[in-house]
Short mmCIF file of C-alpha atoms and ligand atoms in Angstrom, two decimals:
data_model
loop_
_atom_site.label_atom_id
_atom_site.label_comp_id
_atom_site.label_asym_id
_atom_site.label_seq_id
_atom_site.Cartn_x
_atom_site.Cartn_y
_atom_site.Cartn_z
CA MET A 16 45.43 48.29 -14.86
CA PRO A 17 43.49 51.43 -15.68
CA ILE A 18 41.17 50.98 -18.59
CA PRO A 19 41.49 53.67 -21.25
CA ALA A 20 38.19 55.47 -21.69
CA CYS A 21 38.00 54.72 -25.39
CA ASP A 22 38.14 50.97 -24.69
CA VAL A 23 35.23 50.80 -22.30
CA ARG A 24 32.51 50.59 -24.92
CA GLU A 25 34.32 47.85 -26.77
CA HIS A 26 34.75 45.75 -23.64
CA ARG A 27 31.19 46.37 -22.64
CA GLY A 28 30.24 44.97 -26.03
CA VAL A 29 32.25 41.86 -25.41
CA THR A 30 30.57 41.28 -22.05
CA ARG A 31 27.19 41.87 -23.62
CA ILE A 32 27.95 39.19 -26.15
CA HIS A 33 28.87 36.81 -23.36
CA LEU A 34 25.70 37.59 -21.47
CA ALA A 35 23.66 37.14 -24.64
CA LEU A 36 25.37 33.81 -25.16
CA ALA A 37 24.55 32.82 -21.56
CA GLY A 38 20.89 33.63 -22.23
CA LEU A 39 20.94 31.79 -25.54
CA CYS A 40 22.44 28.62 -24.06
CA ALA A 41 19.98 28.68 -21.16
CA GLY A 42 17.15 29.24 -23.65
CA LEU A 43 18.26 26.36 -25.82
CA ALA A 44 18.61 24.04 -22.83
CA GLY A 45 15.13 24.93 -21.53
CA LEU A 46 13.60 24.20 -24.93
CA ALA A 47 15.48 20.90 -25.17
CA VAL A 48 14.48 19.80 -21.67
CA SER A 49 10.82 20.70 -22.19
CA HIS A 50 10.91 18.81 -25.49
CA ALA A 51 12.42 15.74 -23.85
CA VAL A 52 9.89 15.83 -21.01
CA THR A 53 7.09 16.08 -23.56
CA MET A 54 8.37 13.00 -25.35
CA LEU A 55 9.17 11.08 -22.19
CA PHE A 56 5.66 11.45 -20.82
CA THR A 57 3.98 11.41 -24.25
CA ILE A 58 2.31 14.72 -23.65
CA ARG A 59 0.30 15.98 -26.61
CA ALA A 60 2.50 18.87 -27.67
CA THR A 61 5.71 20.57 -26.66
CA PRO A 62 5.25 24.05 -25.16
CA LEU A 63 6.88 25.40 -28.30
CA VAL A 64 4.25 23.78 -30.53
CA ALA A 65 1.51 24.97 -28.17
CA VAL A 66 2.80 28.54 -28.50
CA ALA A 67 3.02 28.19 -32.28
CA GLU A 68 -0.58 26.93 -32.30
CA ALA A 69 -1.64 29.88 -30.20
CA VAL A 70 0.07 32.16 -32.71
CA ILE A 71 -2.00 30.57 -35.50
CA GLN A 72 -5.19 31.06 -33.51
CA LEU A 73 -4.42 34.66 -32.69
CA THR A 74 -3.43 35.60 -36.24
CA PRO A 75 -6.35 37.29 -38.04
CA GLY A 76 -7.75 34.86 -40.62
CA ALA A 77 -7.08 37.03 -43.66
CA LEU A 78 -3.48 37.65 -42.68
CA ALA A 79 -2.95 33.95 -41.95
CA GLU A 80 -4.32 33.06 -45.40
CA THR A 81 -2.05 35.51 -47.14
CA LEU A 82 0.91 34.18 -45.23
CA ILE A 83 0.04 30.58 -45.96
CA GLN A 84 -0.37 31.39 -49.67
CA LEU A 85 3.01 33.00 -49.53
CA VAL A 86 4.86 30.09 -47.98
CA GLY A 87 2.61 27.20 -49.04
CA THR A 88 3.02 23.87 -47.23
CA TYR A 89 6.05 25.21 -45.42
CA ASP A 90 3.72 27.17 -43.15
CA LYS A 91 3.98 24.85 -40.15
CA PRO A 92 7.74 24.19 -40.16
CA LEU A 93 8.29 27.89 -40.75
CA LEU A 94 6.01 28.82 -37.89
CA ILE A 95 7.83 26.44 -35.55
CA LEU A 96 11.17 27.75 -36.77
CA GLY A 97 10.01 31.33 -36.32
CA THR A 98 8.73 30.64 -32.81
CA THR A 99 12.00 28.91 -31.90
CA LEU A 100 14.08 31.80 -33.22
CA GLY A 101 11.82 34.27 -31.42
CA LEU A 102 12.26 32.39 -28.14
CA LEU A 103 16.01 32.17 -28.60
CA ALA A 104 16.21 35.90 -29.38
CA LEU A 105 14.26 36.64 -26.20
CA SER A 106 16.60 34.31 -24.31
CA ALA A 107 19.58 36.32 -25.54
CA VAL A 108 17.83 39.50 -24.43
CA ALA A 109 17.25 37.91 -21.03
CA GLY A 110 20.96 37.24 -20.81
CA VAL A 111 21.89 40.81 -21.66
CA LEU A 112 19.37 42.15 -19.15
CA THR A 113 21.17 40.38 -16.31
CA ARG A 114 23.77 43.12 -16.72
CA ARG A 115 21.68 45.37 -14.52
CA SER A 116 20.41 42.66 -12.26
CA GLN A 117 19.84 38.93 -12.56
CA VAL A 118 16.18 39.54 -11.73
CA PHE A 119 15.57 41.26 -15.08
CA GLY A 120 16.82 38.27 -17.01
CA ILE A 121 14.85 35.85 -14.86
CA LEU A 122 11.70 37.93 -15.37
CA VAL A 123 12.01 37.55 -19.14
CA PHE A 124 12.14 33.76 -18.76
CA VAL A 125 9.27 33.78 -16.27
CA ALA A 126 7.21 35.84 -18.73
CA MET A 127 8.02 33.41 -21.54
CA GLY A 128 7.09 30.53 -19.24
CA VAL A 129 3.78 32.17 -18.36
CA VAL A 130 2.93 32.69 -22.05
CA ALA A 131 3.73 29.05 -22.80
CA PHE A 132 1.77 27.96 -19.74
CA ILE A 133 -1.29 29.84 -20.95
CA ALA A 134 -0.88 28.45 -24.47
CA VAL A 135 -0.81 24.90 -23.10
CA TRP A 136 -3.41 25.39 -20.38
CA THR A 137 -6.08 26.93 -22.60
CA ARG A 138 -6.10 23.96 -25.00
CA PRO A 139 -9.29 21.96 -24.77
CA GLY A 140 -8.79 18.97 -22.52
CA ALA A 141 -5.51 20.20 -21.05
CA SER A 142 -4.55 18.57 -17.76
CA VAL A 143 -2.03 19.31 -15.03
CA TYR A 144 0.14 16.73 -16.76
CA ASP A 145 0.34 18.81 -19.95
CA VAL A 146 1.99 21.79 -18.26
CA LEU A 147 4.82 19.67 -16.84
CA PRO A 148 7.18 20.43 -19.77
CA VAL A 149 6.57 24.19 -19.39
CA VAL A 150 7.30 24.09 -15.69
CA VAL A 151 10.44 21.96 -16.06
CA GLY A 152 11.60 24.04 -19.03
CA THR A 153 11.14 27.33 -17.18
CA ILE A 154 13.03 26.03 -14.17
CA THR A 155 15.84 24.95 -16.51
CA TRP A 156 15.90 28.40 -18.11
CA ILE A 157 16.15 30.20 -14.81
CA SER A 158 18.71 27.93 -13.19
CA LEU A 159 21.03 27.81 -16.19
CA LEU A 160 20.82 31.54 -16.77
CA SER A 161 21.71 32.09 -13.12
CA PHE A 162 24.51 29.53 -13.38
CA LEU A 163 26.14 31.17 -16.41
CA ALA A 164 25.51 34.77 -15.36
CA ASP A 165 26.85 34.02 -11.87
CA TYR A 166 30.02 32.74 -13.42
CA LEU A 167 30.47 35.90 -15.46
CA ARG A 168 29.74 38.02 -12.42
CA SER A 169 32.22 36.09 -10.26
CA ARG A 170 34.83 36.83 -12.93
CA GLY A 171 34.30 40.54 -12.60
CA ALA A 172 31.84 41.07 -15.44
CA PRO A 173 29.83 43.05 -16.15
CA GLU A 174 31.00 45.67 -13.62
CA HIS A 175 34.54 45.73 -14.88
CA HIS A 176 33.52 45.39 -18.50
CA GLU A 177 36.31 42.96 -18.97
CA LEU A 178 37.02 39.27 -18.91
CA SER A 179 40.47 37.77 -18.63
CA PRO A 180 41.31 35.19 -21.32
CA GLU A 181 41.06 32.39 -18.70
CA SER A 182 37.67 33.59 -17.56
CA ARG A 183 36.53 33.82 -21.14
CA ARG A 184 37.68 30.28 -21.77
CA GLY A 185 36.02 29.13 -18.55
CA PHE A 186 32.80 30.76 -19.60
CA LEU A 187 32.89 29.34 -23.12
CA ILE A 188 33.52 25.84 -21.74
CA ARG A 189 30.53 26.16 -19.39
CA ALA A 190 28.31 27.59 -22.09
CA GLY A 191 29.50 24.88 -24.45
CA ILE A 192 28.62 22.15 -21.95
CA VAL A 193 25.16 23.61 -21.45
CA ALA A 194 24.59 23.88 -25.21
CA GLY A 195 26.00 20.41 -25.84
CA ALA A 196 23.82 18.86 -23.14
CA ALA A 197 20.85 20.72 -24.59
CA VAL A 198 21.46 19.26 -28.03
CA ALA A 199 21.97 15.76 -26.60
CA ILE A 200 18.77 15.99 -24.55
CA GLY A 201 16.87 17.38 -27.50
CA VAL A 202 18.06 14.62 -29.83
CA GLY A 203 17.39 11.98 -27.16
CA GLY A 204 13.86 13.30 -26.70
CA GLN A 205 13.29 13.21 -30.44
CA PHE A 206 14.48 9.61 -30.54
CA ILE A 207 12.10 8.56 -27.78
CA GLY A 208 9.27 10.48 -29.41
CA ARG A 209 9.83 8.87 -32.79
CA ALA A 210 9.93 5.33 -31.37
CA ARG A 211 6.77 6.05 -29.46
CA ARG A 212 4.94 7.51 -32.45
CA GLY A 213 6.00 4.53 -34.59
CA VAL A 214 4.58 2.00 -32.14
CA GLU A 215 1.47 4.10 -31.60
CA ALA A 216 0.93 4.11 -35.37
CA SER A 217 1.18 0.30 -35.68
CA ARG A 218 -1.08 -0.03 -32.67
CA GLN A 219 -3.73 2.19 -34.28
CA LEU A 220 -3.66 0.08 -37.44
CA LEU A 221 -4.35 -3.20 -35.66
CA LYS A 222 -7.74 -4.77 -36.11
CA LEU A 223 -7.97 -7.46 -33.47
CA PRO A 224 -10.62 -10.21 -33.44
CA VAL A 225 -11.92 -9.03 -30.07
CA SER A 226 -15.05 -7.45 -28.62
CA ARG A 227 -15.46 -4.45 -26.37
CA GLY A 228 -17.43 -6.37 -23.77
CA VAL A 229 -20.85 -5.38 -22.53
CA VAL A 230 -21.16 -4.44 -18.87
CA PRO A 231 -23.51 -7.09 -17.44
CA ALA A 232 -26.90 -5.79 -16.36
CA GLY A 233 -26.88 -4.86 -12.69
CA ALA A 234 -23.10 -4.76 -12.31
CA ASP A 235 -22.92 -0.99 -12.38
CA LEU A 236 -25.38 0.35 -9.83
CA GLY A 237 -25.20 3.81 -11.38
CA VAL A 238 -24.84 5.49 -8.00
CA THR A 239 -23.27 8.94 -8.29
CA GLY A 240 -19.85 8.92 -6.71
CA ILE A 241 -19.14 5.19 -7.06
CA GLU A 242 -16.33 4.59 -9.51
CA PRO A 243 -17.77 3.06 -12.71
CA TRP A 244 -17.71 -0.74 -12.77
CA ARG A 245 -15.77 -0.75 -16.03
CA SER A 246 -12.55 1.25 -15.75
CA GLY A 247 -11.78 3.11 -18.97
CA ASN A 248 -8.39 2.54 -20.57
CA SER A 249 -7.22 6.13 -20.26
CA GLY A 250 -8.08 6.37 -16.57
CA PHE A 251 -6.85 2.89 -15.68
CA TYR A 252 -4.36 2.96 -12.82
CA ARG A 253 -0.78 2.57 -13.96
CA ILE A 254 2.14 1.13 -11.99
CA ASP A 255 5.52 0.22 -13.39
CA THR A 256 9.20 0.95 -13.02
CA ALA A 257 9.58 2.22 -16.60
CA LEU A 258 10.76 5.81 -16.84
CA VAL A 259 10.42 5.61 -20.59
CA VAL A 260 7.57 3.37 -21.68
CA PRO A 261 9.01 0.45 -23.64
CA THR A 262 8.08 0.74 -27.31
CA VAL A 263 7.73 -2.73 -28.74
CA ASP A 264 6.83 -3.20 -32.39
CA PRO A 265 4.27 -6.02 -32.63
CA ASN A 266 5.88 -7.16 -35.89
CA GLU A 267 9.16 -7.71 -34.12
CA TRP A 268 7.75 -9.01 -30.86
CA THR A 269 8.42 -12.60 -29.87
CA LEU A 270 7.72 -14.51 -26.70
CA ARG A 271 9.92 -17.36 -25.60
CA ILE A 272 8.55 -20.03 -23.28
CA HIS A 273 11.40 -22.13 -21.94
CA GLY A 274 13.03 -23.53 -18.81
CA MET A 275 11.62 -26.66 -17.20
CA VAL A 276 9.59 -27.67 -20.23
CA ASP A 277 9.72 -30.59 -22.65
CA GLN A 278 9.74 -28.32 -25.63
CA GLU A 279 10.54 -24.64 -25.96
CA ILE A 280 7.99 -22.45 -27.70
CA GLU A 281 8.60 -19.22 -29.52
CA LEU A 282 5.59 -17.16 -30.52
CA SER A 283 5.14 -14.12 -32.72
CA TYR A 284 2.27 -11.66 -32.41
CA ARG A 285 0.75 -13.22 -35.54
CA ASP A 286 0.99 -16.69 -33.96
CA LEU A 287 -1.00 -15.42 -31.00
CA LEU A 288 -3.64 -13.86 -33.24
CA GLU A 289 -4.19 -17.18 -34.96
CA ARG A 290 -5.05 -18.84 -31.69
CA GLN A 291 -8.33 -19.15 -29.89
CA MET A 292 -9.16 -15.87 -28.12
CA THR A 293 -10.43 -15.86 -24.56
CA GLU A 294 -12.34 -12.85 -23.27
CA THR A 295 -13.30 -12.06 -19.72
CA TRP A 296 -13.97 -9.39 -17.11
CA MET A 297 -11.14 -9.13 -14.62
CA THR A 298 -10.19 -6.72 -11.87
CA ILE A 299 -6.47 -6.31 -11.36
CA CYS A 300 -4.92 -4.46 -8.45
CA CYS A 301 -1.65 -3.40 -6.95
CA VAL A 302 -0.17 -4.71 -3.73
CA SER A 303 0.73 -1.09 -2.93
CA ASN A 304 -2.91 -0.12 -2.83
CA GLU A 305 -3.59 1.40 0.60
CA VAL A 306 -6.88 0.67 2.30
CA GLY A 307 -9.35 2.85 0.40
CA GLY A 308 -6.86 3.43 -2.42
CA ASP A 309 -7.41 3.55 -6.16
CA LEU A 310 -4.65 1.30 -7.54
CA ILE A 311 -7.25 -1.06 -8.92
CA GLY A 312 -9.16 -1.33 -12.18
CA ASN A 313 -11.67 -3.56 -13.90
CA ALA A 314 -11.67 -4.23 -17.62
CA TRP A 315 -12.81 -6.59 -20.36
CA TRP A 316 -9.65 -8.40 -21.42
CA SER A 317 -9.02 -10.41 -24.58
CA GLY A 318 -6.12 -12.76 -25.10
CA VAL A 319 -4.76 -16.26 -25.24
CA ARG A 320 -4.97 -18.65 -22.31
CA ILE A 321 -1.50 -19.24 -20.93
CA ALA A 322 -2.51 -22.68 -19.58
CA ASP A 323 -2.90 -23.97 -23.15
CA LEU A 324 0.55 -22.76 -24.13
CA LEU A 325 2.16 -24.24 -21.03
CA GLU A 326 0.46 -27.53 -21.75
CA GLU A 327 1.88 -27.53 -25.27
CA ALA A 328 5.32 -26.82 -23.88
CA GLY A 329 4.97 -29.66 -21.39
CA VAL A 330 5.79 -28.45 -17.90
CA SER A 331 8.08 -30.53 -15.67
CA PRO A 332 6.38 -31.89 -12.53
CA GLU A 333 9.27 -30.42 -10.50
CA ALA A 334 8.43 -26.85 -11.49
CA ASP A 335 6.39 -24.62 -9.18
CA ALA A 336 6.96 -21.13 -10.57
CA VAL A 337 7.15 -19.10 -13.72
CA LEU A 338 9.62 -16.27 -14.10
CA GLN A 339 8.24 -13.61 -16.42
CA THR A 340 10.45 -10.91 -17.94
CA SER A 341 9.48 -7.75 -19.74
CA GLU A 342 11.21 -6.02 -22.63
CA ASP A 343 12.77 -3.52 -20.22
CA GLY A 344 14.14 -6.21 -17.94
CA TRP A 345 11.60 -6.03 -15.12
CA ASN A 346 10.64 -9.47 -13.88
CA CYS A 347 8.34 -11.31 -11.52
CA GLY A 348 7.70 -14.82 -10.30
CA THR A 349 4.24 -16.33 -10.51
CA PRO A 350 3.06 -19.53 -8.83
CA LEU A 351 2.82 -22.06 -11.68
CA ALA A 352 -0.55 -23.32 -10.46
CA ALA A 353 -2.15 -19.91 -11.05
CA LEU A 354 -1.20 -20.21 -14.72
CA THR A 355 -2.24 -23.82 -15.25
CA ASP A 356 -5.44 -24.23 -13.21
CA ASP A 357 -8.82 -23.33 -14.69
CA ARG A 358 -8.80 -19.60 -13.94
CA SER A 359 -8.57 -17.30 -16.95
CA SER A 360 -4.91 -16.29 -16.73
CA MET A 361 -3.98 -14.99 -20.14
CA LEU A 362 -1.55 -13.29 -22.42
CA ALA A 363 -3.71 -10.24 -22.93
CA LEU A 364 -3.69 -8.45 -26.29
CA ALA A 365 -6.62 -6.15 -25.75
CA MET A 366 -8.26 -4.16 -22.99
CA ASN A 367 -11.88 -3.05 -23.32
CA GLY A 368 -11.79 -4.02 -27.00
CA GLN A 369 -8.72 -1.93 -27.86
CA PRO A 370 -5.19 -3.19 -28.46
CA LEU A 371 -3.42 -2.77 -25.10
CA PRO A 372 -2.47 0.85 -24.54
CA VAL A 373 1.31 1.25 -24.70
CA GLU A 374 1.40 2.19 -20.98
CA HIS A 375 -0.45 -1.00 -20.13
CA GLY A 376 1.97 -3.34 -21.84
CA PHE A 377 1.49 -3.24 -25.61
CA PRO A 378 1.72 -5.54 -27.46
CA VAL A 379 1.30 -8.36 -24.92
CA ARG A 380 1.04 -8.59 -21.15
CA MET A 381 0.08 -11.25 -18.64
CA ILE A 382 -2.93 -10.98 -16.36
CA VAL A 383 -3.80 -13.45 -13.64
CA PRO A 384 -7.01 -13.31 -11.60
CA GLY A 385 -6.46 -13.36 -7.86
CA LEU A 386 -2.80 -12.27 -7.76
CA TYR A 387 -1.38 -8.80 -7.25
CA GLY A 388 0.21 -7.24 -10.32
CA TYR A 389 3.75 -7.38 -8.94
CA VAL A 390 3.76 -11.20 -9.11
CA SER A 391 1.71 -11.71 -12.23
CA ALA A 392 0.80 -8.86 -14.53
CA THR A 393 3.99 -8.39 -16.57
CA LYS A 394 3.59 -5.72 -19.21
CA TRP A 395 5.66 -5.70 -22.45
CA LEU A 396 6.15 -9.43 -21.78
CA VAL A 397 8.89 -11.14 -23.81
CA ASP A 398 10.05 -14.15 -21.81
CA ILE A 399 8.47 -16.89 -19.74
CA GLU A 400 10.73 -19.30 -17.92
CA VAL A 401 9.21 -22.26 -16.15
CA SER A 402 11.23 -22.70 -12.98
CA ARG A 403 11.14 -23.13 -9.21
CA PHE A 404 10.75 -20.44 -6.54
CA ASP A 405 13.94 -21.69 -4.88
CA ARG A 406 15.95 -20.93 -8.02
CA PHE A 407 15.34 -17.22 -8.53
CA THR A 408 14.40 -13.91 -7.00
CA ALA A 409 12.57 -11.18 -8.88
CA TYR A 410 12.40 -7.39 -8.93
CA TRP A 411 10.04 -6.86 -6.01
CA THR A 412 10.92 -9.92 -3.95
CA GLU A 413 14.50 -8.63 -3.90
CA ARG A 414 13.06 -5.48 -2.35
CA GLY A 415 11.31 -7.11 0.56
CA TRP A 416 7.93 -8.05 -0.90
CA SER A 417 6.70 -11.57 -0.48
CA ALA A 418 7.24 -14.16 -3.22
CA GLU A 419 3.58 -15.02 -3.57
CA GLY A 420 1.00 -12.29 -3.71
CA PRO A 421 -2.60 -13.49 -3.52
CA VAL A 422 -5.04 -10.57 -3.54
CA ARG A 423 -6.54 -9.82 -0.13
CA THR A 424 -10.28 -9.42 0.32
CA GLN A 425 -10.93 -5.69 0.45
CA SER A 426 -13.68 -3.11 0.32
CA ARG A 427 -13.77 0.60 -0.26
CA ILE A 428 -16.12 3.54 0.27
CA ASP A 429 -16.34 5.80 -2.81
CA THR A 430 -19.17 8.02 -1.63
CA PRO A 431 -19.24 10.03 0.56
CA ARG A 432 -15.58 10.90 0.35
CA ASP A 433 -13.48 11.50 3.42
CA GLY A 434 -13.91 15.09 4.55
CA GLN A 435 -16.87 15.75 2.25
CA ASN A 436 -19.76 18.00 3.20
CA VAL A 437 -23.07 16.43 2.27
CA ILE A 438 -26.69 17.45 2.61
CA ALA A 439 -28.46 16.02 5.66
CA GLY A 440 -31.31 13.55 5.05
CA GLU A 441 -31.56 10.45 2.90
CA ARG A 442 -28.60 9.71 0.72
CA LYS A 443 -26.98 6.84 -1.12
CA ILE A 444 -23.61 5.61 0.01
CA GLY A 445 -21.47 3.02 -1.69
CA GLY A 446 -18.27 1.75 -3.18
CA SER A 447 -16.66 -1.48 -4.30
CA ALA A 448 -15.39 -4.71 -2.80
CA TRP A 449 -13.20 -7.44 -4.26
CA ALA A 450 -11.90 -10.92 -3.53
CA GLN A 451 -10.75 -12.21 -6.91
CA GLN A 452 -10.87 -16.00 -7.27
CA THR A 453 -12.97 -16.25 -4.10
CA GLY A 454 -15.91 -13.93 -4.69
CA ILE A 455 -17.65 -11.42 -2.45
CA GLU A 456 -20.40 -12.85 -0.25
CA LYS A 457 -21.55 -9.71 1.52
CA VAL A 458 -20.56 -6.15 2.28
CA GLU A 459 -21.50 -4.44 5.53
CA TYR A 460 -21.30 -0.82 6.55
CA ARG A 461 -21.34 0.80 9.96
CA LEU A 462 -22.51 4.35 10.46
CA ASP A 463 -21.27 6.21 13.56
CA GLY A 464 -20.30 3.06 15.41
CA SER A 465 -23.78 1.51 15.45
CA ASP A 466 -24.52 -2.04 14.26
CA TRP A 467 -23.17 -3.39 11.00
CA GLN A 468 -25.78 -3.27 8.24
CA GLU A 469 -25.75 -5.34 5.08
CA ALA A 470 -25.41 -3.40 1.84
CA THR A 471 -27.02 -4.15 -1.52
CA LEU A 472 -24.57 -5.70 -3.98
CA GLY A 473 -24.31 -5.31 -7.73
CA ARG A 474 -24.53 -8.43 -9.87
CA VAL A 475 -21.24 -9.68 -11.25
CA PRO A 476 -20.36 -12.15 -14.01
CA GLY A 477 -17.91 -14.20 -11.92
CA LEU A 478 -15.48 -14.28 -9.04
CA ASP A 479 -12.76 -12.19 -10.63
CA THR A 480 -14.22 -8.70 -10.66
CA TRP A 481 -14.95 -6.15 -8.06
CA VAL A 482 -18.54 -5.82 -6.85
CA GLN A 483 -20.30 -2.53 -6.27
CA TRP A 484 -22.19 -2.06 -3.02
CA THR A 485 -24.68 0.57 -1.98
CA ALA A 486 -27.14 1.46 0.76
CA THR A 487 -29.42 4.33 1.62
CA VAL A 488 -28.81 6.07 4.92
CA ASP A 489 -30.64 8.85 6.71
CA LEU A 490 -28.10 11.42 7.85
CA SER A 491 -28.74 13.77 10.72
CA ARG A 492 -26.95 17.11 10.77
CA GLY A 493 -23.44 16.91 12.15
CA ASP A 494 -20.31 14.80 11.94
CA HIS A 495 -20.43 11.21 10.79
CA GLU A 496 -18.16 8.28 10.40
CA LEU A 497 -18.72 5.43 8.00
CA ALA A 498 -16.81 2.15 7.86
CA VAL A 499 -17.07 -0.81 5.50
CA ARG A 500 -16.03 -4.45 5.58
CA ALA A 501 -16.49 -7.33 3.18
CA THR A 502 -16.96 -11.03 3.71
CA ASP A 503 -15.79 -13.31 0.91
CA SER A 504 -17.25 -16.63 -0.20
CA SER A 505 -14.77 -18.59 1.90
CA GLY A 506 -16.49 -17.07 4.94
CA TYR A 507 -13.60 -14.76 5.79
CA THR A 508 -14.53 -11.30 7.00
CA GLN A 509 -11.96 -8.53 6.60
CA THR A 510 -9.95 -7.97 9.74
CA SER A 511 -10.02 -4.55 11.38
CA VAL A 512 -6.28 -4.82 12.01
CA ARG A 513 -4.56 -2.10 10.00
CA ARG A 514 -1.46 -3.31 8.27
CA ASP A 515 0.75 -1.55 5.78
CA VAL A 516 1.08 -2.64 2.15
CA VAL A 517 4.53 -4.19 2.66
CA PRO A 518 5.15 -7.15 2.29
CA ASP A 519 1.94 -8.63 0.90
CA GLY A 520 -0.89 -6.10 0.85
CA ALA A 521 -2.72 -3.82 3.29
CA THR A 522 -5.39 -4.97 5.71
CA GLY A 523 -8.00 -3.09 7.71
CA TRP A 524 -11.37 -1.46 7.22
CA HIS A 525 -11.80 1.61 5.09
CA SER A 526 -13.59 4.41 6.87
CA VAL A 527 -14.45 8.00 6.07
CA ALA A 528 -15.37 10.96 8.22
CA PHE A 529 -17.75 13.51 6.75
CA GLN A 530 -20.24 16.15 7.71
CA ALA A 531 -23.93 16.57 6.92
CA ASP A 532 -25.50 20.06 6.92
N1 MTE B 9 7.14 -4.61 -17.24
C1 MTE B 9 6.51 -4.34 -16.10
N2 MTE B 9 5.33 -4.92 -15.84
C2 MTE B 9 4.67 -4.66 -14.70
C3 MTE B 9 5.21 -3.78 -13.74
C4 MTE B 9 6.46 -3.17 -14.03
O1 MTE B 9 7.01 -2.39 -13.24
N3 MTE B 9 7.08 -3.47 -15.21
N4 MTE B 9 4.52 -3.51 -12.59
C5 MTE B 9 3.52 -4.50 -12.16
C6 MTE B 9 2.66 -3.99 -11.12
S1 MTE B 9 3.38 -3.75 -9.59
C7 MTE B 9 1.32 -3.78 -11.30
S2 MTE B 9 0.33 -3.41 -10.01
C8 MTE B 9 0.70 -3.90 -12.65
C9 MTE B 9 -0.04 -2.65 -13.02
O2 MTE B 9 -0.59 -2.76 -14.30
P1 MTE B 9 -1.22 -1.49 -14.98
O3 MTE B 9 -0.16 -0.42 -14.99
O4 MTE B 9 -1.64 -1.90 -16.35
O5 MTE B 9 -2.38 -1.08 -14.13
O6 MTE B 9 1.69 -4.13 -13.65
C10 MTE B 9 2.69 -5.04 -13.30
N5 MTE B 9 3.49 -5.27 -14.47
MO1 MO B 10 1.71 -3.31 -8.14
#
């Protein structure tokens, strides 16, 4: 049907509105997704807030003051609202620009992404982590804009300046789905964020009867390049299956101890606090730690001995295992003996003197010296069932990992690093070794295939922590290879046989190749 000349402009207007709507929906969805990612990973600020903050910083002081006087305490919400509206307006423009070519629209979103990236990246202390929401949000913008604009294009717009009623309906349904999903994701993110902030607030308020622990003299050798003997809470390795960190309010937390016991016990957080606190240094590690890997950390832990609680409950002589379950349903089976013998297995409440960080199991987790985390270190612990290994399987044993997971004797080179270029001449080398519950007897290193030499060891407070080792070597110019092996107090020396982490932990010597100039 020929289009009368006078109608063209009107139809063009209609298409423009559709394209603007496409941009708007994509814009909304990108904001929602970046918001949800921010909440999910508890990143400091959403890109939107980071941009708003940058606006504050870039506004001349006098102007900012006038504005703030004008709007009073509404300044922040208004700024966020203004930034949001600005972004959405630009999104609509991006949509309209796809009329010429999709690239124009995409460029607008890329430019917005770059601005947000800079706003986030230039914040003091920003990490790669912090820009994740910007990146995911920008990708969302671009893909949804392409998705909606492609649809319009496939229906003959904008070239023909006209959409059939079916196409219009099809477009509105698609745009509606995008907008609806955006709202759902945004609300979901807000929900997660609020729960997280609530728990974080109660965590901050806690004053626990615990100490921070003093690193024993001689434990940290202070050699540059060796990972500190005490692992800080924020840098502590983290392994779990939780996509969203469980947020457990300590005031609502309870732990049930049941199963093959004479008497069930139910404990509140307050009940635990009224008990005798045990404090100790302990190194925990992951079965998935490759030879030379960093899925290991050492901290000063405070909590309640689990052996005492199990004794109160009265464990059946038939039982040989304990099934632990976390708030989010993850579970693991622990050999009963490891929880009742004299090692310091505990329900930990604090880590390096602080209430457990939420990522590390707040309010209460289990830690057991000498066992890998996957069979012992349940975070967000809510249930303990005394049982038998032949009566259950648990999360990781169902996936091919062995039922019992005693930590293997291991050692690691921290300095020099693999592939590093170092200065020829005398230099300190070193790293850590561990054999929780057994203890490290000696650590040996071998430079360029010559004889094994004994390293100097740090002093440690017990069997359950890693031990630092160091030595001074004289390096000639050229390529070098350094290997390490530990011998534990049972007399066992690490095997050179390289085995993968599945099903019960890696074996083999760690070695590094490096160059001295
Ligand atoms: N609830 C829960 N607890 C868990 C896990 C998990 O996935 N969920 N992973 C375990 C594993 S495999 C390890 S190695 C340790 C790691 O503890 P961290 O994250 O505090 O270092 O937690 C253990 N506790
Ligand atoms: Mo693990």
